[in-house]
PDB file of C-alpha atoms in Angstrom:
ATOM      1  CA  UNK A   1     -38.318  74.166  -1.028  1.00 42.00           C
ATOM      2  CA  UNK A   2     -39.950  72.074   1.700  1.00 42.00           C
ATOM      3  CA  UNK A   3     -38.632  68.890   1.805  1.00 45.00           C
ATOM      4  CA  UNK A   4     -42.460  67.511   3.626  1.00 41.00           C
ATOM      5  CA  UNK A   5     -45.046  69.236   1.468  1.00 41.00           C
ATOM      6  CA  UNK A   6     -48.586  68.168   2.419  1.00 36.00           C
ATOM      7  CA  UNK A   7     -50.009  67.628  -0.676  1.00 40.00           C
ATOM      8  CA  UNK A   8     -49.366  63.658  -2.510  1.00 42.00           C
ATOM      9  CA  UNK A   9     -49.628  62.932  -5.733  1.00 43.00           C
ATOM     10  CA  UNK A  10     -51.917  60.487  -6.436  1.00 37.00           C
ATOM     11  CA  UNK A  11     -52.215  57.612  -9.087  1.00 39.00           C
ATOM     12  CA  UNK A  12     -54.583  59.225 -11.651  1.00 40.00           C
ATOM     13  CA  UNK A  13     -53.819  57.896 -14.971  1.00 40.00           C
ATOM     14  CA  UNK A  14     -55.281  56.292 -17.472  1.00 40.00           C
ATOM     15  CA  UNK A  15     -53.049  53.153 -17.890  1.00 37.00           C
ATOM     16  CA  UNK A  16     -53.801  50.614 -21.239  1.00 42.00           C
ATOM     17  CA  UNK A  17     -54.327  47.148 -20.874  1.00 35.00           C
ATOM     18  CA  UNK A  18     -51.421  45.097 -22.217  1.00 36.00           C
ATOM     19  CA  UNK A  19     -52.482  42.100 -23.500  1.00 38.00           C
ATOM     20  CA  UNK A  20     -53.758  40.507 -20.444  1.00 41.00           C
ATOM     21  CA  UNK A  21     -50.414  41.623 -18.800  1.00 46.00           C
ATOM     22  CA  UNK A  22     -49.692  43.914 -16.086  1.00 53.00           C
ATOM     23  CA  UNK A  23     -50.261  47.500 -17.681  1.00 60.00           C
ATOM     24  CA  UNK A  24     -48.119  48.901 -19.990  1.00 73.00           C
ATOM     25  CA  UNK A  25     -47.352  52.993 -20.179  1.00 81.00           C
ATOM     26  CA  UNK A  26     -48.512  54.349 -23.435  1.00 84.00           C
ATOM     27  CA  UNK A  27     -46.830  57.298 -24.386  1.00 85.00           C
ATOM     28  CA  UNK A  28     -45.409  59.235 -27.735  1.00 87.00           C
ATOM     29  CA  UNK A  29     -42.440  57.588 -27.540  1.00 89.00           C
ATOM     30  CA  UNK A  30     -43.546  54.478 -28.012  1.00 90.00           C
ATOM     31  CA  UNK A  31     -46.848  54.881 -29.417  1.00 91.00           C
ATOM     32  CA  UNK A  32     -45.925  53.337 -32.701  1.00 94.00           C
ATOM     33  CA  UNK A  33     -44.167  50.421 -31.689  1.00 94.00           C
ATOM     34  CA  UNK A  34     -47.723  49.751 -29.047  1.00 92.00           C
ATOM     35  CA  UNK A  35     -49.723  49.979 -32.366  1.00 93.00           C
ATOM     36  CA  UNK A  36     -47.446  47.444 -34.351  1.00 95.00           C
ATOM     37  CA  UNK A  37     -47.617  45.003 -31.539  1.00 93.00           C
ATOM     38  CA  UNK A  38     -51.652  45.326 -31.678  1.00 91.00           C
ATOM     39  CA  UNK A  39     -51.541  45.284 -35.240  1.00 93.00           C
ATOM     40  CA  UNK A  40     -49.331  42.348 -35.599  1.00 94.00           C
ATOM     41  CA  UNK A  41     -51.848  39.699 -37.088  1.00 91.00           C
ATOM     42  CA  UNK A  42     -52.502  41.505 -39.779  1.00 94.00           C
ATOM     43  CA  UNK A  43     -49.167  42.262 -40.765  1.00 95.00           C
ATOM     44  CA  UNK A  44     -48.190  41.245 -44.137  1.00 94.00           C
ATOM     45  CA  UNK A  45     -45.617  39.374 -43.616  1.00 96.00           C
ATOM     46  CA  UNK A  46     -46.158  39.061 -39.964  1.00 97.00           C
ATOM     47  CA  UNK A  47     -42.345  40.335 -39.886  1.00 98.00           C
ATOM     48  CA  UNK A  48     -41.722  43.077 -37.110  1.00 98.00           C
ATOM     49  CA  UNK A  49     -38.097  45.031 -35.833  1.00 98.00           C
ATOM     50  CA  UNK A  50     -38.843  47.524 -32.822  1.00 98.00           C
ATOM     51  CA  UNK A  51     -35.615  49.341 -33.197  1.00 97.00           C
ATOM     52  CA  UNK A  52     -34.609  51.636 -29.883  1.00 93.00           C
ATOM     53  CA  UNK A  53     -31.864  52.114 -28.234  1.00 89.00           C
ATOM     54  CA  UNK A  54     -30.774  50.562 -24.612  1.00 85.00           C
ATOM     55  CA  UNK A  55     -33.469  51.143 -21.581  1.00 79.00           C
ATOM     56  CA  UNK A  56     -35.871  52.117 -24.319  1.00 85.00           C
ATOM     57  CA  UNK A  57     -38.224  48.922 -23.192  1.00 84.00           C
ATOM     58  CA  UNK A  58     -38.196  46.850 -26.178  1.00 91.00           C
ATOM     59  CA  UNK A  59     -37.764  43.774 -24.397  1.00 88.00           C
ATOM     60  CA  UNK A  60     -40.600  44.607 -21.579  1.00 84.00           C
ATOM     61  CA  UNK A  61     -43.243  45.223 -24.611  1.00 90.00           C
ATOM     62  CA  UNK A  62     -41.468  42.098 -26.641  1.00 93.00           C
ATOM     63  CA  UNK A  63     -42.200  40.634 -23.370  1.00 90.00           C
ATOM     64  CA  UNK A  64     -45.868  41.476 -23.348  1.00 89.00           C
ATOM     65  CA  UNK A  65     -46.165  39.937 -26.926  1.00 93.00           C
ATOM     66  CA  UNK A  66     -44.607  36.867 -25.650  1.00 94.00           C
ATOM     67  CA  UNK A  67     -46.947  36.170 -22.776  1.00 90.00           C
ATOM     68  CA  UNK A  68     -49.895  36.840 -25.368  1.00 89.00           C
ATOM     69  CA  UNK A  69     -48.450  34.612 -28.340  1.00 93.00           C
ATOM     70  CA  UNK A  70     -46.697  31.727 -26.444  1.00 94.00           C
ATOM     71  CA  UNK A  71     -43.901  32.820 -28.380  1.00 97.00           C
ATOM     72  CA  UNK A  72     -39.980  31.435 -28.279  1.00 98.00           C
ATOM     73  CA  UNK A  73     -37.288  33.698 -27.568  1.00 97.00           C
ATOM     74  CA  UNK A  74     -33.589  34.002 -28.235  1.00 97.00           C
ATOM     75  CA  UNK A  75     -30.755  35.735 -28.173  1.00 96.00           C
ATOM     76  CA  UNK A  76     -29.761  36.832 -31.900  1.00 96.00           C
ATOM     77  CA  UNK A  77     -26.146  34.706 -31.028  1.00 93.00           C
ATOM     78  CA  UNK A  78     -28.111  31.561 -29.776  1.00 94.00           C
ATOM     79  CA  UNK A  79     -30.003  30.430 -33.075  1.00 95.00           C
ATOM     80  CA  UNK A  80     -29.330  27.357 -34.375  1.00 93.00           C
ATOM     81  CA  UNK A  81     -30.886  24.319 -35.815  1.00 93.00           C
ATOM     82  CA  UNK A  82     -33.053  23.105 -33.048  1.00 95.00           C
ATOM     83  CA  UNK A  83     -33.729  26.805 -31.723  1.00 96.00           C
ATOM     84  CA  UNK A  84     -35.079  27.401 -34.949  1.00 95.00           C
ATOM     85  CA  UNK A  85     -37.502  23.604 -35.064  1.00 96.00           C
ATOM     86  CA  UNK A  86     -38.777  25.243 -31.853  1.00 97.00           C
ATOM     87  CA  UNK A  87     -39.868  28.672 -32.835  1.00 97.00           C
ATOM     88  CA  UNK A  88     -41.504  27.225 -36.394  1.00 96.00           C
ATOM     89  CA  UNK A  89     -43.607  24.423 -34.118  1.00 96.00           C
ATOM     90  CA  UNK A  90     -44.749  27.334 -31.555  1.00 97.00           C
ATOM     91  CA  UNK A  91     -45.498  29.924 -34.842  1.00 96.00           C
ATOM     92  CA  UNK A  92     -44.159  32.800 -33.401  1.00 97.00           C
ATOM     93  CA  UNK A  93     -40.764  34.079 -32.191  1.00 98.00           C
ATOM     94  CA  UNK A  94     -38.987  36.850 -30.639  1.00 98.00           C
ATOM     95  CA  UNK A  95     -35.240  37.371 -31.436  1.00 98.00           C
ATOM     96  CA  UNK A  96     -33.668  39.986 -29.700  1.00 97.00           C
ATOM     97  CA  UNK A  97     -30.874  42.455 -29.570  1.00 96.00           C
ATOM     98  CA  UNK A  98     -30.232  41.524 -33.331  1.00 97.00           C
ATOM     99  CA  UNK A  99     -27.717  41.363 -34.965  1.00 96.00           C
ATOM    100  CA  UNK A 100     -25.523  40.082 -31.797  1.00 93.00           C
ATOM    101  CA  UNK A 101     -21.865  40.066 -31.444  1.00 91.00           C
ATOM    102  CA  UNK A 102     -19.869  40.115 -34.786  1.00 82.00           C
ATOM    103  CA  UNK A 103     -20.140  36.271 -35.996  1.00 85.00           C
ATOM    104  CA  UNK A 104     -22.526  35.512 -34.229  1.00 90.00           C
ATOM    105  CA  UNK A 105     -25.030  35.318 -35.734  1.00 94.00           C
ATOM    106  CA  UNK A 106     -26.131  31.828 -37.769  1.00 95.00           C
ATOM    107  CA  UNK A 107     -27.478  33.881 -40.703  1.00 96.00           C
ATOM    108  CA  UNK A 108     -28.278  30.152 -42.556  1.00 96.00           C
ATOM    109  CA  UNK A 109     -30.954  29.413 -39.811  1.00 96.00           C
ATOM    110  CA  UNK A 110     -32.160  33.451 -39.729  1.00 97.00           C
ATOM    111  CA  UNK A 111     -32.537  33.257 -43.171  1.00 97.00           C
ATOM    112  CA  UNK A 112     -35.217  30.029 -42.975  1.00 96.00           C
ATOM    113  CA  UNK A 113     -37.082  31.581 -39.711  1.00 97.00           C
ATOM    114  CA  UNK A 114     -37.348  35.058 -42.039  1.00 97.00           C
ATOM    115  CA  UNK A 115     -38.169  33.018 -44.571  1.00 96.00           C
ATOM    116  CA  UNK A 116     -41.395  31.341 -42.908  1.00 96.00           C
ATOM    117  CA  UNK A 117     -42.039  35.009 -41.809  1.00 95.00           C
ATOM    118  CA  UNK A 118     -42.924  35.640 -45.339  1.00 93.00           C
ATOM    119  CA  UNK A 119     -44.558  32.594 -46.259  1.00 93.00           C
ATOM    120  CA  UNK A 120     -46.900  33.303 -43.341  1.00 88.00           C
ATOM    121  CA  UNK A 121     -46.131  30.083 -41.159  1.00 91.00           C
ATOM    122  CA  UNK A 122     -45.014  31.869 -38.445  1.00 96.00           C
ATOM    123  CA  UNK A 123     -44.938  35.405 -36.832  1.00 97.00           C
ATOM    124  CA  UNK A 124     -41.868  36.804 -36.272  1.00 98.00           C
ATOM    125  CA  UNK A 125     -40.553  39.848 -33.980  1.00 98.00           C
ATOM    126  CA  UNK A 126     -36.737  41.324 -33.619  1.00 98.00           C
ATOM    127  CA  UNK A 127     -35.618  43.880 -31.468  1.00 98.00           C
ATOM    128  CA  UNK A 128     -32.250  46.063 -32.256  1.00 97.00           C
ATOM    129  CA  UNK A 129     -30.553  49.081 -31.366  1.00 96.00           C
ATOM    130  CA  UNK A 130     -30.335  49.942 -34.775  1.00 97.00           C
ATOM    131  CA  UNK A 131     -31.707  49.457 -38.523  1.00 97.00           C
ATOM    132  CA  UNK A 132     -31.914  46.430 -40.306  1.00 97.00           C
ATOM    133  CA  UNK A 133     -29.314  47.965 -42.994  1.00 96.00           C
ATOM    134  CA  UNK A 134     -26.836  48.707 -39.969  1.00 96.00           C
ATOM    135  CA  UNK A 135     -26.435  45.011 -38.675  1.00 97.00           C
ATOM    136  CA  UNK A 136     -23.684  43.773 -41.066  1.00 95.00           C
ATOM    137  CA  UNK A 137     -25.389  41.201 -42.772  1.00 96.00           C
ATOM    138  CA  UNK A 138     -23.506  39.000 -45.913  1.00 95.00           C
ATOM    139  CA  UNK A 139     -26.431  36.735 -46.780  1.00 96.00           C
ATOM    140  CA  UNK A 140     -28.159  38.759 -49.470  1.00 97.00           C
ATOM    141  CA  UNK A 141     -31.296  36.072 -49.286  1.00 96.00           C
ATOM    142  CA  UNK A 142     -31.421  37.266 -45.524  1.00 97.00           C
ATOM    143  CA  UNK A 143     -30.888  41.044 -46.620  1.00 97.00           C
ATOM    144  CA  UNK A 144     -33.840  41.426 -49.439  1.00 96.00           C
ATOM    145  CA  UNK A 145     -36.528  39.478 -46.865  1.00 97.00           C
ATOM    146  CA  UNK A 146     -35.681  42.042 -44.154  1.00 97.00           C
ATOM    147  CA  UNK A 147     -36.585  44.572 -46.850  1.00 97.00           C
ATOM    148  CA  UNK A 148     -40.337  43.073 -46.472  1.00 97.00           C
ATOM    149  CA  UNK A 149     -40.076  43.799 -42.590  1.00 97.00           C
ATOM    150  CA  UNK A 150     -42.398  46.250 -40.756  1.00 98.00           C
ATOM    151  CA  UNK A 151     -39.589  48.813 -38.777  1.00 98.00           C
ATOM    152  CA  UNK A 152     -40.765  50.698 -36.140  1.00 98.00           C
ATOM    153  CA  UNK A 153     -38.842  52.853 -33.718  1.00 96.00           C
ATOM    154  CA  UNK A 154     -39.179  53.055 -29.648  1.00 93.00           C
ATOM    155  CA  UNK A 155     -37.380  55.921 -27.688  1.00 89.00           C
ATOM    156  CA  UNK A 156     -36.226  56.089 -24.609  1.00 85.00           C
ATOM    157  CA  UNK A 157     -39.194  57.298 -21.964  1.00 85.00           C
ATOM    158  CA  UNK A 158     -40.619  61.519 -22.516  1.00 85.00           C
ATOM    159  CA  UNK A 159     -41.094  63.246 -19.447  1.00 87.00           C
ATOM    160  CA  UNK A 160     -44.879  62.372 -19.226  1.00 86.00           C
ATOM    161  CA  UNK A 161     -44.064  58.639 -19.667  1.00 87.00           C
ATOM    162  CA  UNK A 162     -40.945  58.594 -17.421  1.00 91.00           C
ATOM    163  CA  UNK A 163     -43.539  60.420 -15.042  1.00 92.00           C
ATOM    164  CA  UNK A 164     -46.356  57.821 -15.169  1.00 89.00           C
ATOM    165  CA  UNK A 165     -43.984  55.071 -14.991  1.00 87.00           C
ATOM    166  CA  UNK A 166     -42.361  55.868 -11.530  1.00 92.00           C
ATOM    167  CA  UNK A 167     -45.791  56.737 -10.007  1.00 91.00           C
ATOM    168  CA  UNK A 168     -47.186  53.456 -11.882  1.00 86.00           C
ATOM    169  CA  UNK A 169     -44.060  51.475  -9.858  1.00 87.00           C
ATOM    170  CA  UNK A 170     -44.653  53.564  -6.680  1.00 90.00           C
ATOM    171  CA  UNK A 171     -48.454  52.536  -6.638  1.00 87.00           C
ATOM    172  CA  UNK A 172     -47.687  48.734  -7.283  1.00 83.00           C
ATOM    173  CA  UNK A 173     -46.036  49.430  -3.706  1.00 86.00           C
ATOM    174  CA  UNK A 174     -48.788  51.442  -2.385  1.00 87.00           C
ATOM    175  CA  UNK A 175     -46.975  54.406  -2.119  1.00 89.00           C
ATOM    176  CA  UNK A 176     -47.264  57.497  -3.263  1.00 87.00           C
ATOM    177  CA  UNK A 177     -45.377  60.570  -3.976  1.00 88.00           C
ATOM    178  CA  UNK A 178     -45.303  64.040  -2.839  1.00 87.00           C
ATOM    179  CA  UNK A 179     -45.556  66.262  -6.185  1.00 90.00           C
ATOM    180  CA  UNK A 180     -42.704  68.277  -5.558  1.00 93.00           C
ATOM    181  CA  UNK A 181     -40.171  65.013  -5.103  1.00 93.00           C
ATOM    182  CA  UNK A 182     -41.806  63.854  -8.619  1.00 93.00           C
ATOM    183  CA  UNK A 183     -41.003  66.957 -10.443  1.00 94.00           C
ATOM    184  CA  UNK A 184     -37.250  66.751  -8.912  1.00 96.00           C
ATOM    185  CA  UNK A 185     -36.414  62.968  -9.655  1.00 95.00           C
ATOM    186  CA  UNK A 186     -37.454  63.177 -13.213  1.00 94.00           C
ATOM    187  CA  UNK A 187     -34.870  65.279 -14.529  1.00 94.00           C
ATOM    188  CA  UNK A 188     -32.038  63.588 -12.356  1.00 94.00           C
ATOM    189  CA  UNK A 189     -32.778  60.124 -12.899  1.00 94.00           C
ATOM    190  CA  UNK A 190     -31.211  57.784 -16.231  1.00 90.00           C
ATOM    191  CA  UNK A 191     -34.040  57.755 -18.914  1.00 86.00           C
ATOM    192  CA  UNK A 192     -34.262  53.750 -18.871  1.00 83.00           C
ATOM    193  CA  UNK A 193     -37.386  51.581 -17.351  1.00 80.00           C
ATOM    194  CA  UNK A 194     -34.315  50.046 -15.740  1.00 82.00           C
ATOM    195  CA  UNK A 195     -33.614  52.848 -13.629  1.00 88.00           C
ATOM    196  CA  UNK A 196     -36.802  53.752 -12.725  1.00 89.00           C
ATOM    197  CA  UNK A 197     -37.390  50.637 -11.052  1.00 87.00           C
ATOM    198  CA  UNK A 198     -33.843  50.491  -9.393  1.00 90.00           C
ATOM    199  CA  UNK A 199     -34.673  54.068  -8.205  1.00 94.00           C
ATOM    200  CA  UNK A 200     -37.963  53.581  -6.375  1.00 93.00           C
ATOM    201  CA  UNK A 201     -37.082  50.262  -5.090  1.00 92.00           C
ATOM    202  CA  UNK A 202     -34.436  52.548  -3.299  1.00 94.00           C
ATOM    203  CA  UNK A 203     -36.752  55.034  -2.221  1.00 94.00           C
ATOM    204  CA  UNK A 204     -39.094  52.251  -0.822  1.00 92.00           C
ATOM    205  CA  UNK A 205     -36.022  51.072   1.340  1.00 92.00           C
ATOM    206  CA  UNK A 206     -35.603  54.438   2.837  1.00 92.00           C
ATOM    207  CA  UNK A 207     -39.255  55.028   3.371  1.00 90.00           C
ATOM    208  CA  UNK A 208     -39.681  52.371   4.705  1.00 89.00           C
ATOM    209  CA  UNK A 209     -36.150  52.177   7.293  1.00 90.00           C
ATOM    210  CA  UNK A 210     -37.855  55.738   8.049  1.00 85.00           C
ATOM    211  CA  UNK A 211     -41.219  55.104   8.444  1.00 81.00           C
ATOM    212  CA  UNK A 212     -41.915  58.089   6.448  1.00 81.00           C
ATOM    213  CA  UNK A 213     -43.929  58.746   3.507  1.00 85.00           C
ATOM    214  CA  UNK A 214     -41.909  59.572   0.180  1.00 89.00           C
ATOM    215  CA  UNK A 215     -41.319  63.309   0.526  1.00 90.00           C
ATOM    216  CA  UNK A 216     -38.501  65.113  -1.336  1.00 93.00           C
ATOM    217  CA  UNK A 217     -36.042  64.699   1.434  1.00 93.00           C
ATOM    218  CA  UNK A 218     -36.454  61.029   0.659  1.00 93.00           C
ATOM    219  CA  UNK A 219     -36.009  61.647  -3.043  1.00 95.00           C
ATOM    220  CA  UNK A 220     -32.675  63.989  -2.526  1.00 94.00           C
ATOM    221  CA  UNK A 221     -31.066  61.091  -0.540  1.00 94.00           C
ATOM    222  CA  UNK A 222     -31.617  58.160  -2.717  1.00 95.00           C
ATOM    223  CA  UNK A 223     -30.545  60.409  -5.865  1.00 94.00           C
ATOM    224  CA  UNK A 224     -27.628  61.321  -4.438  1.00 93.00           C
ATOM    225  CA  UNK A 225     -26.859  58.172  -3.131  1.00 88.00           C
ATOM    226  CA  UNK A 226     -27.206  56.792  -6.562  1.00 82.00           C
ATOM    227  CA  UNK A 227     -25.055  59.707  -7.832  1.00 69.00           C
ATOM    228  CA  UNK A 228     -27.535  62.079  -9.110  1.00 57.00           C
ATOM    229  CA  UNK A 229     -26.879  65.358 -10.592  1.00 53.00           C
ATOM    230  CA  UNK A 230     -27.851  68.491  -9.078  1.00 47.00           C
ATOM    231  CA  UNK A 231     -30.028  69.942 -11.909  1.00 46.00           C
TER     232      UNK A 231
END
């Protein structure tokens, strides 16, 4: 396999609009969890949970709802009183990575943010690795208003996703990538947004130290510099 083909992929993708944001990758995986987010305001209760596991980019498109809503955010550990006067004045909240370390969570002060969920004063998003049913909860008031939540699932990135999204990063550089390096990263590189980014900020360092373009020679080096399989 050549490691300089002449041919480079270029950016030719139809990327969607993310609510005034910088685009964000729509793809099977996440389709569902996209459409919730859009659908939000007309959510009865305005109640979400995007429920994926880690790298799956909850907190990017939690993110993207945050820049749109002016919501508050916190960690499912830090609510408390004041935390909680904050997110009912702005009328929406994110709380992520719920349900937290074991005890952590205040579920007194969850239970009156859920609770204004329902009633409608304020819309209300979680993100989790898992289930509302699989976080442990005691508070039974807390339990049967999660029941009323919307539950949608994100996975981690498909091939056609995890695709888009490294030439999506490459072309925020202005780079762009041979075909042949694409097709080899993909299958060698961590399914997370995380490592997608860390792995073409590495191949911009060596493209750039080498004053080449990104060719699969380029692509070999940083993967197995980052301790990629041979696949």
């Amino acid at each position: 396999m050549s490691d300089a083909p002449s041919r480079q992929l270029s950016l030719d993708l139809a990327f969607r609009p993310a609510m005034e944001r910088e685009d964000f990758l729509v793809s099977e995986c996440n389709a569902a969890a996209v459409d919730a987010i859009d659908r939000f305001e007309s959510l009865s209760p305005p109640l979400l949970v995007i429920v994926g596991p880690i790298g799956a980019g909850k907190t990017h498109l939690s993110e993207v709802w945050r820049t749109s809503s002016n919501a508050v955010r916190a960690d499912a550990g830090g609510l408390g009183e004041d935390m909680a006067a904050r997110m009912l004045e702005a009328g929406a909240a994110i709380i992520e990575d719920m349900p937290g370390d074991p005890g952590a969570l205040d579920e007194g002060t969850l239970f009156h943010i859920l609770n204004a969920a329902v009633q409608n004063r304020i819309r209300l998003l979680m993100t989790s690795r898992t289930a509302p049913p699989a976080w442990g909860l005691v508070t039974e008031d807390v339990k049967t208003r999660l029941r009323l939540a919307t539950v949608v699932t994100i996975d981690l990135p498909d091939d056609a996703l995890f695709s888009a999204l490294i030439m999506k990063l490459m072309a925020d550089r202005q780079m762009t990538v041979a075909a042949n390096a694409l097709r080899y990263a993909v299958p060698r590189l961590e399914r997370s947004f995380e490592a997608a980014e860390n792995f073409v900020e590495a191949v911009e360092r060596v493209s750039v130290e080498k004053r080449k373009t990104v060719t699969l020679g380029i692509v070999r080096e940083v993967i197995a510099g980052q301790g990629g399989e041979e696949r």
